[in-house]
mmCIF file of C-alpha atoms (C1' of nucleotides) in Angstrom:
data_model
loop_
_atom_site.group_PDB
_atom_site.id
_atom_site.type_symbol
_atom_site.label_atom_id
_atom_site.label_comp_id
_atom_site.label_asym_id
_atom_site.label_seq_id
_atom_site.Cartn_x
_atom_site.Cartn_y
_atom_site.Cartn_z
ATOM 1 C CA UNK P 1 20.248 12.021 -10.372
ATOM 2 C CA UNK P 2 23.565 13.079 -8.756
ATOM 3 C CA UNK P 3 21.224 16.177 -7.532
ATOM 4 C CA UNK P 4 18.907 13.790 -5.958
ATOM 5 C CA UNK P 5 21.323 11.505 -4.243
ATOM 6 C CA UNK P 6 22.623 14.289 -2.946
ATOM 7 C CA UNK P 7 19.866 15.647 -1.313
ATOM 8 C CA UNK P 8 18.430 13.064 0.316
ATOM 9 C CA UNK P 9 21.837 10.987 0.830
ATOM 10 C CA UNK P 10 24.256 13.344 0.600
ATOM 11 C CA UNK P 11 24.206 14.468 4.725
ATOM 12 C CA UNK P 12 24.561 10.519 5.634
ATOM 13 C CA UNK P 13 27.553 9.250 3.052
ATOM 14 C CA UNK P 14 31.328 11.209 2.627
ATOM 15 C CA UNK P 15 31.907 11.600 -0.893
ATOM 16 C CA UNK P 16 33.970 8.659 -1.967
ATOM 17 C CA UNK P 17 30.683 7.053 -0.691
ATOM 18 C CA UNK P 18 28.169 8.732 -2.768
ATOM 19 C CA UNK P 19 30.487 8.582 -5.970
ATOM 20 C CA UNK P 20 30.818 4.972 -5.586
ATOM 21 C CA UNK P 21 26.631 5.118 -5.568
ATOM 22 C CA UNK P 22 26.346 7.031 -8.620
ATOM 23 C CA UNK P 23 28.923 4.898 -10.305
ATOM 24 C CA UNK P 24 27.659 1.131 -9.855
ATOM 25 C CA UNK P 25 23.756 1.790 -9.211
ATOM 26 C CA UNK P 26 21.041 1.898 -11.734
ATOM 27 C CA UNK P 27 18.460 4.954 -11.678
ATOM 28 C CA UNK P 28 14.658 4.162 -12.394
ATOM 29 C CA UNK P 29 11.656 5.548 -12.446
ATOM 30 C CA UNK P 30 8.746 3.224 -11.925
ATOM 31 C CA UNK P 31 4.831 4.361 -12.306
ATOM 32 C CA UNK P 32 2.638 3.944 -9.857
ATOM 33 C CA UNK P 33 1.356 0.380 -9.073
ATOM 34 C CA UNK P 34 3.991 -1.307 -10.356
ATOM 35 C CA UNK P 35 5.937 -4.689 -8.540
ATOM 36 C CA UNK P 36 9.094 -4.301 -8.174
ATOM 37 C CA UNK P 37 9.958 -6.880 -5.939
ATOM 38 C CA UNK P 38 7.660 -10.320 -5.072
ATOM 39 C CA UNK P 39 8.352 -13.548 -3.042
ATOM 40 C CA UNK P 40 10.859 -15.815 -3.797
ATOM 41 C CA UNK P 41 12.911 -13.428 -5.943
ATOM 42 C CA UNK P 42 16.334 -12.964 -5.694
ATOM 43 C CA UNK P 43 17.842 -9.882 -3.818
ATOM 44 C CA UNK P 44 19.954 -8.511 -6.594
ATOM 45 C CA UNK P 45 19.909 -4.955 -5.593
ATOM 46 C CA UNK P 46 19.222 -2.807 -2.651
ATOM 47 C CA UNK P 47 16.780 -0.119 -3.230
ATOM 48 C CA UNK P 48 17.422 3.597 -2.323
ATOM 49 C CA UNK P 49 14.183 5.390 -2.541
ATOM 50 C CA UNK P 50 15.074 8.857 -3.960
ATOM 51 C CA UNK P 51 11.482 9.922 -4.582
ATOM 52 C CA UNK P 52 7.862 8.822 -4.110
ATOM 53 C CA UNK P 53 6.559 5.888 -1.738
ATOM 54 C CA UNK P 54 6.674 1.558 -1.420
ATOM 55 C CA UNK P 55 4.487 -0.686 0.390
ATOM 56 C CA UNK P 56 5.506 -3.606 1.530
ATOM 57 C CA UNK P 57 3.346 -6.783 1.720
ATOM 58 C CA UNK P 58 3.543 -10.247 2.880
ATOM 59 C CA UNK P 59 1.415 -12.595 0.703
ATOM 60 C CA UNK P 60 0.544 -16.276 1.646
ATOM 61 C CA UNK P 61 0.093 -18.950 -1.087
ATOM 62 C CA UNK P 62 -2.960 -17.716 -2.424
ATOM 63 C CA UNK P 63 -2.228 -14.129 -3.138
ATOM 64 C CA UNK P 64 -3.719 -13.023 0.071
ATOM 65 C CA UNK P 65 -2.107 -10.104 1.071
ATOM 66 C CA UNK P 66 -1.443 -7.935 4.595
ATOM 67 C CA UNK P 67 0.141 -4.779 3.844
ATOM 68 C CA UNK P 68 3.308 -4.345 6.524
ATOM 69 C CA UNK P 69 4.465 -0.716 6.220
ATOM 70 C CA UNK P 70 5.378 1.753 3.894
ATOM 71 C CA UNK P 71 8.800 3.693 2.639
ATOM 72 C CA UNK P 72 9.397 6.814 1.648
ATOM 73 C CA UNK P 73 12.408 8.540 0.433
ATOM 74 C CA UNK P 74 15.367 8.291 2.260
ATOM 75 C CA UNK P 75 14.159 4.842 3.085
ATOM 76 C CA UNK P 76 15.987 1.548 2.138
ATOM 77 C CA UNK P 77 14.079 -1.983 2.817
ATOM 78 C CA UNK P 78 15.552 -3.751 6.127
ATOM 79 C CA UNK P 79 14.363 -7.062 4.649
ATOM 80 C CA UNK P 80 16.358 -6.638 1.479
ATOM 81 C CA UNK P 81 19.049 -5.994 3.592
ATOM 82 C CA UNK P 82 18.743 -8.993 5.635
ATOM 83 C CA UNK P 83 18.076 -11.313 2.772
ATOM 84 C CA UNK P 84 21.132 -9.711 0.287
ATOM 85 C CA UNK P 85 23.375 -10.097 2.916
ATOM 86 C CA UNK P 86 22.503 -13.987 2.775
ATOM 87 C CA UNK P 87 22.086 -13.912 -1.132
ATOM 88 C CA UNK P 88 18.234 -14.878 0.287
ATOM 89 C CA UNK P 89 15.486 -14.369 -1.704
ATOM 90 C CA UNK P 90 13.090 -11.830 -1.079
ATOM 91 C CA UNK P 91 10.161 -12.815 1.749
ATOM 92 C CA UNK P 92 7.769 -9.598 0.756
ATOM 93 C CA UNK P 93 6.233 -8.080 -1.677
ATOM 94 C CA UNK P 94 6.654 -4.475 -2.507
ATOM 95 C CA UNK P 95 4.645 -2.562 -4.621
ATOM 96 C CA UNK P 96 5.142 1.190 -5.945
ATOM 97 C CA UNK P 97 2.260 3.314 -4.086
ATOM 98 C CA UNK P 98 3.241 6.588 -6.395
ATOM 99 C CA UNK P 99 5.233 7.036 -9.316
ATOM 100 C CA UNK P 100 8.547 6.909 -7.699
ATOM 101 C CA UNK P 101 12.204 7.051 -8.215
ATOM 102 C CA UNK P 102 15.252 5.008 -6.975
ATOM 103 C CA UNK P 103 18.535 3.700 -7.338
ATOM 104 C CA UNK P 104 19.612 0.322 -7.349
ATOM 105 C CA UNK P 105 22.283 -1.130 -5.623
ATOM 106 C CA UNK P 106 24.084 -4.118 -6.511
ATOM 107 C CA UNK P 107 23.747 -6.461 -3.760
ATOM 108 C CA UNK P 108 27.375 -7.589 -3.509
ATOM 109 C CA UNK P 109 28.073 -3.718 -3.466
ATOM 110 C CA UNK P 110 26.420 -3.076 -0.227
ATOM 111 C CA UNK P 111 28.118 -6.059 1.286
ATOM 112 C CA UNK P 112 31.712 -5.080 0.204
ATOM 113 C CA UNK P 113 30.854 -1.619 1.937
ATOM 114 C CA UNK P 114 29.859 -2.105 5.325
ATOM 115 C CA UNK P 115 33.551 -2.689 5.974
ATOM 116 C CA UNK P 116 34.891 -0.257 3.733
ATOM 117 C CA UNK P 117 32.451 3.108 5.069
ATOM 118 C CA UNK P 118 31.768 3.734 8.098
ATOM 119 C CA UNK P 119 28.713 6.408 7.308
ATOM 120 C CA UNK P 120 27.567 2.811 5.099
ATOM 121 C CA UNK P 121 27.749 0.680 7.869
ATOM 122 C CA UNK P 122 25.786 3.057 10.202
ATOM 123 C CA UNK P 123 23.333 3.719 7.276
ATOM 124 C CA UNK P 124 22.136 -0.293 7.199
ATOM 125 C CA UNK P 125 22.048 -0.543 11.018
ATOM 126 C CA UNK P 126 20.166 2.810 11.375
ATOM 127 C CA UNK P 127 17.766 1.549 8.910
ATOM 128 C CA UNK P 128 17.736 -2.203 9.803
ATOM 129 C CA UNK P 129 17.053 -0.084 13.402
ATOM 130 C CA UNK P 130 13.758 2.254 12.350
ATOM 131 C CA UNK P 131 12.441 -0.438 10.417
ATOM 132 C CA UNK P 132 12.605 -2.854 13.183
ATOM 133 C CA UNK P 133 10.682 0.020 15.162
ATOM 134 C CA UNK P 134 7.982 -0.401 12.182
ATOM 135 C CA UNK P 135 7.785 -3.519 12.021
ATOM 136 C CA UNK P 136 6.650 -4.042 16.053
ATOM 137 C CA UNK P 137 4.297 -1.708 15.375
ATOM 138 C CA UNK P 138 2.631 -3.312 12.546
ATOM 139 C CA UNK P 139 2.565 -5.995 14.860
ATOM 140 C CA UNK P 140 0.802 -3.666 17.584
ATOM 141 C CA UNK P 141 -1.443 -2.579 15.161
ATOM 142 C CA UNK P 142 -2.467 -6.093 14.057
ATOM 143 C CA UNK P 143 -2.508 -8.154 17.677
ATOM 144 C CA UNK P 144 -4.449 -4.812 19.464
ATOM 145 C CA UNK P 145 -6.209 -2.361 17.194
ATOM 146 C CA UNK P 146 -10.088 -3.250 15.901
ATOM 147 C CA UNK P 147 -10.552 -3.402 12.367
ATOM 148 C CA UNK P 148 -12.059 0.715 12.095
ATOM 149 C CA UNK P 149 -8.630 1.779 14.091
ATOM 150 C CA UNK P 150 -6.609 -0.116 11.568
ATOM 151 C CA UNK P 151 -8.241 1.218 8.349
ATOM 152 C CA UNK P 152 -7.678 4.724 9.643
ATOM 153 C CA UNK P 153 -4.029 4.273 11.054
ATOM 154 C CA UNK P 154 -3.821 2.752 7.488
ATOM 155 C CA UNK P 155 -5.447 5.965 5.868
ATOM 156 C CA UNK P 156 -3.282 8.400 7.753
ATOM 157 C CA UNK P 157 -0.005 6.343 6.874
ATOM 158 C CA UNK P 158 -0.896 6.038 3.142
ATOM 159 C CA UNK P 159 -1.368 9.952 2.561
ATOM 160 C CA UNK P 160 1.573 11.101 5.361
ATOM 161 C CA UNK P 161 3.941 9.057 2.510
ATOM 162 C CA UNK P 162 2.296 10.227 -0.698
ATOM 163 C CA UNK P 163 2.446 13.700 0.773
ATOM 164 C CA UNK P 164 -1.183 13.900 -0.448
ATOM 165 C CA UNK P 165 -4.210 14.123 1.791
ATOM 166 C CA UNK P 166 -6.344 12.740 -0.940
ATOM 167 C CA UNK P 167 -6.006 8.604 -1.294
ATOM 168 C CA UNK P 168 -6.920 6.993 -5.201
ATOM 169 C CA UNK P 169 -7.897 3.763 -3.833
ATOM 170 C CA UNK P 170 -11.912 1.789 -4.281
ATOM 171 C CA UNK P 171 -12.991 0.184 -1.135
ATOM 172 C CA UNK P 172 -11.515 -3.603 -2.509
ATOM 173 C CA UNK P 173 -7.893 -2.450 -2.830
ATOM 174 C CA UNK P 174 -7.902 -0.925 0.766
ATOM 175 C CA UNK P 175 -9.564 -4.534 1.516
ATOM 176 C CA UNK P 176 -6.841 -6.493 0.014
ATOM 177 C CA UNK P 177 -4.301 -4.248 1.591
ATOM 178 C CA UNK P 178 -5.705 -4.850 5.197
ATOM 179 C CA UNK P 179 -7.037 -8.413 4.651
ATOM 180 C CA UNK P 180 -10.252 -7.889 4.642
ATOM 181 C CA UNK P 181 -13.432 -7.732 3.178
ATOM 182 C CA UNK P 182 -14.882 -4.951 0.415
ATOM 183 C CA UNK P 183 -17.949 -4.874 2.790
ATOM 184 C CA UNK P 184 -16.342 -3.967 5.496
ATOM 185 C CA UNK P 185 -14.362 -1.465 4.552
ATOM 186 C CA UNK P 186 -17.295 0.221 2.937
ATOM 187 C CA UNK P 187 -18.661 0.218 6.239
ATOM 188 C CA UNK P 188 -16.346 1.121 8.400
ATOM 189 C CA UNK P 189 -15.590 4.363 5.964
ATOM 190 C CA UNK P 190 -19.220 5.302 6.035
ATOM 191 C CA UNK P 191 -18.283 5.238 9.523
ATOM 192 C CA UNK P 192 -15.877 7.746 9.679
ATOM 193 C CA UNK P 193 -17.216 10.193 7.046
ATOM 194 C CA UNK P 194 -20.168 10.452 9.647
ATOM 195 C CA UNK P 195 -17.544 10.741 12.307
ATOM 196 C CA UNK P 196 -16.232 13.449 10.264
ATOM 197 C CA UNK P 197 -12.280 12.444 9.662
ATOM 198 C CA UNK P 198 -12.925 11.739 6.369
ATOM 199 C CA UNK P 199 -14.512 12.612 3.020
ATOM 200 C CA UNK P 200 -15.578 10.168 0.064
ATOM 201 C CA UNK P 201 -16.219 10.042 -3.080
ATOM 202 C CA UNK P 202 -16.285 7.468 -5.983
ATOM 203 C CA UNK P 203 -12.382 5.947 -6.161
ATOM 204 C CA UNK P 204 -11.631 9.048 -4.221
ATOM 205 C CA UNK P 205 -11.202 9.421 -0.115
ATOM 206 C CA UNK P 206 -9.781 12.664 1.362
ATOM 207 C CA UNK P 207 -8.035 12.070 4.717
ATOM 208 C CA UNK P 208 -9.242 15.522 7.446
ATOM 209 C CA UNK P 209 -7.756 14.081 10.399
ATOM 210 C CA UNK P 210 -4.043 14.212 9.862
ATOM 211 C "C1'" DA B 1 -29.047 2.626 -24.024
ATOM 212 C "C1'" DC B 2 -26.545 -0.952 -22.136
ATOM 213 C "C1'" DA B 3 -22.798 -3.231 -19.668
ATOM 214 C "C1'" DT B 4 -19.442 -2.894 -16.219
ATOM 215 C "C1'" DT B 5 -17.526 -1.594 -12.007
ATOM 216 C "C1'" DA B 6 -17.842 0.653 -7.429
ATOM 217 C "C1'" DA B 7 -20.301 1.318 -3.359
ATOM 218 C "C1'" DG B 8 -24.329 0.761 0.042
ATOM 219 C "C1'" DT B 9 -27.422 -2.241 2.896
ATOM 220 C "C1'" DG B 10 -29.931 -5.889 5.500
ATOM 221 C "C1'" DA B 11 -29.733 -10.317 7.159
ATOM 222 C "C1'" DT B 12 -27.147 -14.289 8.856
ATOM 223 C "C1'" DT B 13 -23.337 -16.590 11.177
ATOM 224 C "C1'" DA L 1 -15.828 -9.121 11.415
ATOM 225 C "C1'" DA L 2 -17.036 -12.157 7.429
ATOM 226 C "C1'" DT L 3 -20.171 -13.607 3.898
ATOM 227 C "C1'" DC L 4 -24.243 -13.603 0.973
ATOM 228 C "C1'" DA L 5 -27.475 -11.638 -1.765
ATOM 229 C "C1'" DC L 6 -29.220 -7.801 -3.600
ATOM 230 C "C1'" DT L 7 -29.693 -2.628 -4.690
ATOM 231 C "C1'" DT L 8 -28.117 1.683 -6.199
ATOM 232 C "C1'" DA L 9 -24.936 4.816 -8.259
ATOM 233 C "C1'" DA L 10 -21.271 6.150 -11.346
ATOM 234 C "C1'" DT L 11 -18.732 5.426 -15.482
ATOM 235 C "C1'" DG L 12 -17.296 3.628 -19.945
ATOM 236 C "C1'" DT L 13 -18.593 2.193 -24.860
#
DNA sequence: ACATTAAGTGATT
DNA sequence: AATCACTTAATGT
């Protein structure tokens, strides 16, 4: 784990830093699929991603969901940061896309260090920063790009943070993930196999156009 | 062989 | 772009 942190961590904190990490955090490793954080939870911990991919998903009443953007590692959540600075409670979802591997924070840790380390304190604004930069373009995405542009911004995303050109997915869980219908999606993938960015099989879609 | 689940299609709004 | 109703194809038991 220490080998890890290092690696993806270990350029960004000084060492008092990164011993502090490995001292107080948990380390897990959490298959693929898996919730590890829903609406109206708590923020106990802050999330350092050390391996694999999240996505992150608002969800209205109903369980509809809207996927909002992805992490990777060497990515924290901004909106856990916002909310466990508050002691909020969480106001997304976020759901393991790969088996993947992190370390967990204590929230009242990464509190206590924004004034204790500087290399801290520029890590939560630099990330509160990108993911900001995400964020308005999910909201491009959404207010200005048809449905087909979406699904394949969507496509591209998904296998640029599984590393993996090849996506595991059936036409209703890309759906849900967009808000939309099975149908559709069906359609609009028949669509670009033809076009030629794309290949499908059953449960199985392999991404060309990278 | 049968049931279940995933995907394809035409028509309608 | 969503929904319905139905078909076809793949997969599990």
């Amino acid at each position: 784990m220490r080998d890890a942190l290092e690696q993806h961590y270990g350029y960004l904190f000084e060492d008092n830093l990164l011993q502090e990490i490995e001292a107080c955090s948990i380390y897990k490793k959490i298959p693929k699929g898996q919730a590890i954080m829903n609406i109206g939870e708590p923020i106990v911990y802050l999330p350092l991603l050390l391996e694999g991919a999240i996505k992150i998903l608002r969800e209205d009443e109903n369980g509809d969901e809207l996927i909002l953007y992805f992490l990777e590692k060497g990515d924290t959540c901004a909106m856990t940061i916002t909310c466990g600075m508050q002691n909020a409670t969480s106001e997304v979802r976020a759901v393991t896309e790969n088996e993947t591997e992190l370390l967990l924070v204590p929230a009242e840790k990464m509190q206590l260090w924004v004034t204790k380390y500087a290399s801290w304190q520029q890590f939560i604004f630099d990330s509160y920063h990108t993911r900001m930069m995400d964020f308005l373009e999910t909201v491009d995405t959404l207010a200005f790009l048809k449905m087909d542009e979406r699904l394949l911004k969507y496509l591209q995303d998904k296998a640029k943070v599984t590393h993996d050109a090849s996506i595991i997915n059936t036409h209703q869980e890309i759906a849900y993930d967009l808000h939309t219908s099975r149908v559709v999606i069906s359609r609009l993938l028949k669509k670009l196999e033809h076009q030629g960015v794309i290949k499908m099989q059953r449960n199985h879609i392999i991404v060309l156009d990278l």
